């Protein structure tokens, strides 16, 4: 309903002047430029951000609950960025604060066996507690003509590490995949933690960075979005990343290549040590990831339109991680039609594999408790092999401040449980900048 009213509003007010351009299709903000005040504030170093993301999904066929079911989830974001060079004459420095709120329900709970859930999610904006959070509260400072860049405060890991551009609704194609498959230590948006990041820009195109992020249960518990204690600390996450952001060919086609490794000092149970109703060994988590995102073509020399290929991969340790490896490939086409140069088409496929040690632990636990029937409420469904996720979307750039994306998704072996039927999902997402 909200989205319908906004679209009607956008079409009803196409020609409001730039000084009072609320609902104008040419404005980057739905509520306009506040009579020019907003642009003036931004030029002076104060940039306000208010945005809304919604994702709805309907189970058209298959899944654990085969009846057609629809779910809606959303996120509000309220932020401000301060350019401290403009405001305080503090060279190459900025401050960012963002508060978020997530709400709604997740269709993936209906698609996967409720005892296991899906491995991915058909609504990526859902998750990490439907609650208010202080998502960003950090200070960034550049040194030596931006050769060295330091950032510290309340951070989300994937705003700096394992970062890509993505409009997919399925979680398996978005940003920070290393955190999606090691989410007990690597916290993506909107969960923040105390930490810092040091980045060395070796050349304008090549960089190396290392991060340090404190880990405690308050980072992700529902209702604890504004608890900022360091204690109880369970460990620290340390990611290291080498990046390359080239502009290739005569058209300077942009690329984003990242090779990373992470280590967590927190103690985790070793799945292979499960015997007699308990674990008998612990270990530290570690893993690596790869990102390759490259625009392949342009249109009449313009990089604003063309094809982009994205490849992602994650490898996790076999001792402590439920999912030991992940791969995804996606192709997006910006400006597929001359009449719609800002629209975009995307198609992707992803594979999420369950660690064989975790599979063996599930079987051993069922055997120990004498539970052999899948229909028993105490049975642990055996997750074995991989879940596969596929998505195709069309992104409509309705106005500069409104994007609407219908999509279709296919989930095979949801949760990597062979007894669960493949699911066919229809989705609709939207992004609104106020």
Coordinates of C-alpha atoms in Angstrom, one line a residue:
X1 CA 0.0 0.0 0.0
X2 CA 2.8 2.5 0.9
X3 CA 4.6 1.7 -2.3
X4 CA 1.5 2.2 -4.4
X5 CA 0.8 5.6 -2.9
X6 CA 4.4 6.7 -3.5
X7 CA 4.3 5.6 -7.1
X8 CA 1.0 7.5 -7.6
X9 CA 2.5 10.5 -5.9
X10 CA 5.6 10.4 -8.2
X11 CA 3.4 10.3 -11.3
X12 CA 1.1 13.0 -10.0
X13 CA 3.8 15.6 -9.3
X14 CA 6.2 15.4 -12.3
X15 CA 6.9 19.1 -12.8
X16 CA 7.4 20.8 -9.4
X17 CA 10.2 23.3 -9.5
X18 CA 13.7 22.5 -8.2
X19 CA 13.3 24.8 -5.1
X20 CA 10.3 22.7 -3.9
X21 CA 10.7 19.4 -5.8
X22 CA 9.0 17.0 -3.5
X23 CA 7.9 13.9 -5.5
X24 CA 9.7 15.3 -8.6
X25 CA 11.1 12.5 -10.7
X26 CA 14.3 14.5 -11.2
X27 CA 15.0 14.9 -7.5
X28 CA 17.3 12.4 -5.7
X29 CA 15.0 12.7 -2.7
X30 CA 11.3 12.0 -2.5
X31 CA 10.7 15.0 -0.2
X32 CA 12.8 17.2 -2.4
X33 CA 15.6 19.7 -1.7
X34 CA 13.8 21.6 1.1
X35 CA 13.9 24.7 -0.9
X36 CA 17.6 24.3 -1.7
X37 CA 18.6 23.9 2.0
X38 CA 19.5 20.2 1.6
X39 CA 22.0 20.8 -1.3
X40 CA 23.4 23.8 0.5
X41 CA 24.0 21.8 3.7
X42 CA 25.7 19.0 1.7
X43 CA 28.0 21.5 0.0
X44 CA 28.9 22.8 3.5
X45 CA 29.6 19.3 4.7
X46 CA 26.4 17.9 6.2
X47 CA 24.7 15.2 4.3
X48 CA 21.4 13.7 5.7
X49 CA 20.4 10.2 4.6
X50 CA 16.9 8.7 5.1
X51 CA 16.0 5.6 3.1
X52 CA 13.5 2.7 3.2
X53 CA 13.9 -0.8 1.7
X54 CA 11.1 -3.3 1.5
X55 CA 11.2 -6.9 0.3
X56 CA 8.1 -9.1 -0.2
X57 CA 8.1 -12.7 -1.3
X58 CA 5.5 -15.3 -2.1
X59 CA 6.0 -19.1 -2.2
X60 CA 4.4 -20.0 -5.6
X61 CA 5.2 -23.7 -5.4
X62 CA 7.2 -26.2 -3.4
X63 CA 9.1 -25.8 -0.1
X64 CA 8.4 -27.4 3.3
X65 CA 5.0 -25.6 3.5
X66 CA 3.7 -26.0 0.0
X67 CA 0.7 -23.7 0.4
X68 CA 1.1 -20.3 -1.2
X69 CA 2.4 -17.9 1.5
X70 CA 3.5 -14.3 1.4
X71 CA 5.8 -12.5 3.7
X72 CA 6.9 -8.8 4.0
X73 CA 10.1 -7.4 5.6
X74 CA 11.6 -3.9 5.6
X75 CA 14.3 -1.7 6.8
X76 CA 14.5 2.0 7.7
X77 CA 17.9 3.8 7.7
X78 CA 18.5 7.3 9.2
X79 CA 22.0 8.7 8.8
X80 CA 24.2 11.8 8.7
X81 CA 27.6 12.2 7.2
X82 CA 29.8 15.1 8.3
X83 CA 32.7 16.2 6.0
X84 CA 35.1 17.4 8.7
X85 CA 37.4 19.0 6.2
X86 CA 34.6 21.4 5.2
X87 CA 33.2 21.9 8.7
X88 CA 36.4 21.9 10.8
X89 CA 39.2 22.3 8.3
X90 CA 40.4 18.8 9.3
X91 CA 42.0 17.5 6.2
X92 CA 40.6 14.2 4.7
X93 CA 38.3 13.4 7.6
X94 CA 34.7 12.4 8.0
X95 CA 32.2 11.2 10.5
X96 CA 29.2 8.9 9.9
X97 CA 26.3 7.9 12.1
X98 CA 23.5 5.6 11.0
X99 CA 20.5 4.2 12.9
X100 CA 18.5 1.4 11.4
X101 CA 15.3 -0.5 12.1
X102 CA 14.3 -3.9 10.7
X103 CA 10.8 -5.3 10.9
X104 CA 8.6 -7.9 9.2
X105 CA 8.7 -11.7 8.6
X106 CA 10.8 -14.0 6.5
X107 CA 9.3 -16.4 3.9
X108 CA 12.4 -18.6 4.2
X109 CA 11.0 -19.9 7.5
X110 CA 8.2 -21.4 5.4
X111 CA 10.4 -22.7 2.6
X112 CA 12.9 -24.6 4.7
X113 CA 12.3 -27.2 7.3
X114 CA 11.6 -25.2 10.5
X115 CA 14.1 -27.4 12.4
X116 CA 16.9 -26.2 10.1
X117 CA 15.7 -23.3 8.0
X118 CA 17.2 -22.4 4.6
X119 CA 20.9 -21.7 4.2
X120 CA 20.3 -18.5 2.3
X121 CA 17.3 -16.2 2.5
X122 CA 14.8 -15.1 -0.2
X123 CA 14.6 -11.7 1.6
X124 CA 18.1 -10.4 2.3
X125 CA 16.9 -7.4 4.3
X126 CA 15.4 -9.7 6.9
X127 CA 17.6 -11.0 9.7
X128 CA 19.9 -10.1 12.7
X129 CA 16.9 -9.3 14.9
X130 CA 13.9 -7.2 14.0
X131 CA 15.0 -4.2 16.1
X132 CA 16.5 -0.7 16.2
X133 CA 20.3 -0.5 16.1
X134 CA 23.1 1.9 16.1
X135 CA 24.6 0.6 12.8
X136 CA 27.4 3.1 12.2
X137 CA 29.2 5.5 14.5
X138 CA 32.7 6.0 13.1
X139 CA 35.4 8.5 12.3
X140 CA 37.6 8.2 9.2
X141 CA 40.9 10.0 8.7
X142 CA 43.3 10.0 5.8
X143 CA 47.0 10.6 6.1
X144 CA 49.9 11.3 3.7
X145 CA 47.8 12.5 0.8
X146 CA 45.3 9.6 1.4
X147 CA 48.0 6.9 1.1
X148 CA 47.0 5.7 4.6
X149 CA 43.4 5.6 5.6
X150 CA 42.2 4.9 9.2
X151 CA 38.6 4.2 10.3
X152 CA 37.4 3.5 13.9
X153 CA 34.2 3.3 16.0
X154 CA 31.1 1.2 15.6
X155 CA 31.5 -0.5 12.2
X156 CA 30.0 -3.2 10.0
X157 CA 32.6 -5.5 8.5
X158 CA 31.3 -5.6 4.9
X159 CA 31.1 -1.9 4.5
X160 CA 34.9 -2.2 3.9
X161 CA 35.7 -5.9 3.4
X162 CA 34.3 -8.3 0.8
X163 CA 32.3 -5.4 -0.7
X164 CA 30.4 -5.4 -4.0
X165 CA 27.4 -3.6 -5.7
X166 CA 24.3 -5.8 -5.8
X167 CA 20.5 -5.4 -6.2
X168 CA 19.6 -9.0 -5.8
X169 CA 16.9 -9.9 -3.2
X170 CA 18.3 -13.3 -2.4
X171 CA 21.0 -13.2 0.3
X172 CA 23.3 -15.4 -1.7
X173 CA 24.1 -12.7 -4.2
X174 CA 24.7 -9.7 -2.0
X175 CA 27.4 -7.9 -0.2
X176 CA 29.8 -9.5 2.4
X177 CA 29.3 -13.2 1.6
X178 CA 32.1 -14.2 3.9
X179 CA 29.8 -12.9 6.7
X180 CA 26.7 -14.7 5.5
X181 CA 28.4 -18.1 5.8
X182 CA 30.3 -17.2 9.0
X183 CA 27.7 -15.0 10.6
X184 CA 28.6 -16.1 14.1
X185 CA 31.8 -14.0 13.9
X186 CA 31.6 -11.8 10.8
X187 CA 28.8 -9.3 11.3
X188 CA 27.3 -7.6 8.3
X189 CA 24.9 -4.7 8.1
X190 CA 23.0 -3.8 10.3
X191 CA 25.0 -5.3 13.1
X192 CA 27.9 -3.2 14.2
X193 CA 30.8 -3.7 16.7
X194 CA 33.6 -1.7 18.1
X195 CA 36.5 -1.9 15.7
X196 CA 38.8 -0.3 13.3
X197 CA 40.2 -0.6 9.8
X198 CA 43.6 0.5 8.5
X199 CA 44.0 0.8 4.7
X200 CA 47.1 1.3 2.7
X201 CA 46.5 2.7 -0.8
X202 CA 49.6 1.3 -2.6
X203 CA 48.6 2.9 -5.9
X204 CA 45.3 4.6 -7.0
X205 CA 44.1 1.1 -8.0
X206 CA 45.7 -1.3 -5.5
X207 CA 45.1 -1.3 -1.8
X208 CA 45.7 -3.6 1.2
X209 CA 43.7 -3.3 4.4
X210 CA 43.4 -5.1 7.8
X211 CA 40.5 -4.8 10.4
X212 CA 40.0 -5.5 14.0
X213 CA 36.5 -6.1 15.4
X214 CA 35.5 -6.9 18.9
X215 CA 33.0 -9.7 19.4
X216 CA 30.4 -10.1 22.2
X217 CA 26.8 -11.3 22.3
X218 CA 25.4 -7.8 22.6
X219 CA 26.4 -7.1 19.1
X220 CA 23.6 -9.2 17.6
X221 CA 21.0 -9.9 20.3
X222 CA 17.6 -8.6 19.7
X223 CA 16.9 -5.4 21.7
X224 CA 20.6 -4.8 22.3
X225 CA 21.1 -2.5 19.3
X226 CA 22.4 0.3 21.5
X227 CA 24.4 -1.6 24.0
X228 CA 28.0 -0.5 23.4
X229 CA 29.9 -2.5 26.1
X230 CA 33.2 -4.3 25.3
X231 CA 32.4 -7.0 27.8
X232 CA 31.8 -9.9 27.7
X233 CA 34.4 -10.2 25.0
X234 CA 34.5 -13.6 23.4
X235 CA 37.3 -12.8 20.9
X236 CA 38.2 -10.6 18.0
X237 CA 37.7 -10.9 14.2
X238 CA 40.7 -10.0 12.0
X239 CA 40.1 -9.8 8.3
X240 CA 43.0 -9.0 5.8
X241 CA 42.3 -8.0 2.2
X242 CA 44.2 -7.2 -1.0
X243 CA 42.1 -5.2 -3.5
X244 CA 42.4 -4.0 -7.1
X245 CA 39.9 -1.5 -8.6
X246 CA 41.1 -1.1 -12.2
X247 CA 39.5 0.8 -15.1
X248 CA 40.1 -1.4 -18.1
X249 CA 40.2 -0.8 -21.9
X250 CA 39.6 2.3 -23.9
X251 CA 36.2 2.9 -22.1
X252 CA 37.8 2.6 -18.6
X253 CA 35.4 -0.2 -17.6
X254 CA 35.4 -0.3 -13.7
X255 CA 36.4 -3.5 -11.9
X256 CA 36.4 -4.6 -8.2
X257 CA 38.7 -7.5 -7.3
X258 CA 39.3 -8.6 -3.7
X259 CA 41.2 -11.5 -2.1
X260 CA 40.7 -11.9 1.6
X261 CA 41.4 -14.0 4.7
X262 CA 39.8 -13.8 8.2
X263 CA 40.6 -15.2 11.6
X264 CA 38.6 -15.2 14.8
X265 CA 40.1 -15.7 18.2
X266 CA 36.8 -16.9 19.7
X267 CA 36.5 -20.5 20.7
X268 CA 34.1 -22.7 18.7
X269 CA 33.0 -26.3 19.1
X270 CA 34.6 -28.7 16.7
X271 CA 31.9 -30.7 15.0
X272 CA 34.0 -33.7 14.5
X273 CA 34.5 -34.0 18.3
X274 CA 30.8 -34.6 19.1
X275 CA 30.5 -37.8 21.1
X276 CA 28.1 -39.0 23.8
X277 CA 25.8 -35.9 23.7
X278 CA 28.6 -33.3 23.7
X279 CA 31.6 -31.7 22.1
X280 CA 35.1 -32.5 23.3
X281 CA 37.3 -30.0 21.5
X282 CA 37.3 -26.4 20.4
X283 CA 39.2 -24.4 17.8
X284 CA 39.4 -20.9 16.2
X285 CA 37.6 -20.1 13.0
X286 CA 39.3 -19.0 9.8
X287 CA 38.6 -18.8 6.1
X288 CA 39.0 -16.9 2.9
X289 CA 37.1 -15.3 0.1
X290 CA 37.3 -14.0 -3.4
X291 CA 35.4 -11.3 -5.3
X292 CA 35.7 -10.5 -9.0
X293 CA 33.3 -7.9 -10.3
X294 CA 34.0 -6.4 -13.7
X295 CA 32.0 -4.4 -16.2
X296 CA 32.5 -6.1 -19.6
X297 CA 30.9 -3.8 -22.0
X298 CA 29.8 -0.1 -22.4
X299 CA 27.2 1.5 -24.7
X300 CA 28.4 4.0 -27.2
X301 CA 31.4 4.7 -25.0
X302 CA 29.4 5.3 -21.9
X303 CA 30.1 3.2 -18.8
X304 CA 26.7 4.0 -17.4
X305 CA 25.3 1.2 -19.5
X306 CA 26.6 -2.3 -20.2
X307 CA 27.1 -5.8 -18.9
X308 CA 28.8 -6.6 -15.6
X309 CA 30.0 -10.0 -14.4
X310 CA 30.3 -10.9 -10.7
X311 CA 32.0 -14.0 -9.3
X312 CA 32.2 -14.7 -5.6
X313 CA 33.6 -17.6 -3.5
X314 CA 34.1 -18.3 0.2
X315 CA 36.1 -21.1 1.9
X316 CA 35.6 -21.8 5.6
X317 CA 37.5 -24.2 7.9
X318 CA 36.2 -27.7 8.2
X319 CA 36.3 -27.9 12.0
X320 CA 34.0 -25.1 13.1
X321 CA 31.9 -23.9 10.2
X322 CA 28.5 -25.3 9.2
X323 CA 29.0 -24.2 5.6
X324 CA 32.5 -25.0 4.3
X325 CA 32.3 -23.4 0.8
X326 CA 30.2 -21.2 -1.4
X327 CA 30.3 -20.0 -5.0
X328 CA 28.1 -17.6 -7.0
X329 CA 28.0 -16.1 -10.4
X330 CA 25.8 -13.2 -11.6
X331 CA 25.4 -11.1 -14.7
X332 CA 23.7 -7.7 -14.7
X333 CA 22.8 -5.5 -17.7
X334 CA 22.5 -1.8 -17.0
X335 CA 20.4 0.1 -19.5
X336 CA 19.1 -2.8 -21.6
X337 CA 16.7 -0.5 -23.6
X338 CA 17.2 2.9 -25.0
X339 CA 13.9 4.0 -23.7
X340 CA 14.9 2.8 -20.2
X341 CA 18.6 3.7 -19.8
X342 CA 18.6 3.5 -16.0
X343 CA 16.9 0.2 -15.7
X344 CA 18.8 -3.1 -15.0
X345 CA 18.3 -6.8 -15.5
X346 CA 20.1 -9.3 -13.3
X347 CA 20.5 -13.1 -13.2
X348 CA 22.5 -15.2 -10.8
X349 CA 23.2 -18.7 -9.5
X350 CA 24.7 -19.7 -6.2
X351 CA 25.8 -22.9 -4.4
X352 CA 26.1 -23.2 -0.6
X353 CA 27.7 -26.4 0.6
X354 CA 27.3 -28.0 4.1
X355 CA 30.5 -29.2 5.8
X356 CA 30.6 -33.0 5.9
X357 CA 31.7 -32.9 9.5
X358 CA 28.5 -31.1 10.4
X359 CA 26.5 -33.6 8.4
X360 CA 28.2 -36.5 10.3
X361 CA 27.5 -34.8 13.6
X362 CA 23.8 -34.6 12.8
X363 CA 23.7 -38.3 12.0
X364 CA 25.6 -39.2 15.1
X365 CA 23.3 -37.2 17.3
X366 CA 20.2 -38.8 15.8
X367 CA 21.7 -42.2 16.3
X368 CA 22.7 -41.4 19.9
X369 CA 19.2 -40.4 20.9
X370 CA 17.6 -43.2 18.9
X371 CA 15.6 -40.9 16.6
X372 CA 15.3 -42.3 13.1
X373 CA 12.1 -41.0 11.7
X374 CA 12.1 -37.7 9.8
X375 CA 8.6 -37.0 11.0
X376 CA 9.7 -37.1 14.6
X377 CA 9.7 -33.6 16.3
X378 CA 13.0 -34.4 17.9
X379 CA 14.7 -35.6 14.7
X380 CA 17.5 -33.4 13.4
X381 CA 17.0 -33.2 9.6
X382 CA 20.3 -34.2 8.0
X383 CA 21.8 -31.3 6.0
X384 CA 24.0 -32.8 3.4
X385 CA 25.4 -31.6 0.1
X386 CA 24.4 -28.1 -1.1
X387 CA 21.5 -25.7 -1.4
X388 CA 21.3 -23.9 -4.8
X389 CA 19.7 -20.5 -5.2
X390 CA 18.8 -18.8 -8.5
X391 CA 17.3 -15.4 -9.2
X392 CA 16.4 -13.1 -12.1
X393 CA 15.2 -9.5 -11.5
X394 CA 14.3 -6.4 -13.4
X395 CA 15.1 -3.1 -11.7
X396 CA 12.8 -0.2 -12.7
X397 CA 14.4 3.2 -12.0
X398 CA 11.0 4.8 -11.6
X399 CA 12.4 8.1 -10.4
X400 CA 15.8 9.2 -9.1
X401 CA 14.6 8.4 -5.6
X402 CA 12.6 5.2 -6.3
X403 CA 13.6 1.8 -7.5
X404 CA 11.2 -1.1 -7.9
X405 CA 12.4 -4.7 -8.5
X406 CA 10.2 -7.6 -9.3
X407 CA 12.1 -10.9 -9.2
X408 CA 11.7 -14.7 -9.5
X409 CA 13.8 -17.1 -7.4
X410 CA 14.3 -20.9 -7.4
X411 CA 15.6 -22.6 -4.3
X412 CA 16.7 -26.3 -4.8
X413 CA 17.2 -28.5 -1.7
X414 CA 16.3 -25.7 0.7
X415 CA 18.6 -26.0 3.7
X416 CA 20.4 -28.8 1.9
X417 CA 17.7 -31.2 3.2
X418 CA 16.8 -33.7 0.5
X419 CA 13.3 -34.3 2.0
X420 CA 12.3 -30.6 1.3
X421 CA 10.8 -29.8 -2.1
X422 CA 12.4 -27.3 -4.4
X423 CA 10.7 -23.9 -4.0
X424 CA 9.7 -21.4 -6.7
X425 CA 9.4 -17.8 -5.2
X426 CA 8.0 -14.6 -6.6
X427 CA 9.4 -11.4 -5.0
X428 CA 9.1 -7.6 -5.2
X429 CA 11.5 -5.2 -3.6
X430 CA 11.9 -1.4 -3.6
X431 CA 14.3 1.3 -2.4
X432 CA 13.2 4.8 -1.5
X433 CA 15.4 7.8 -0.7
X434 CA 13.5 10.4 1.3

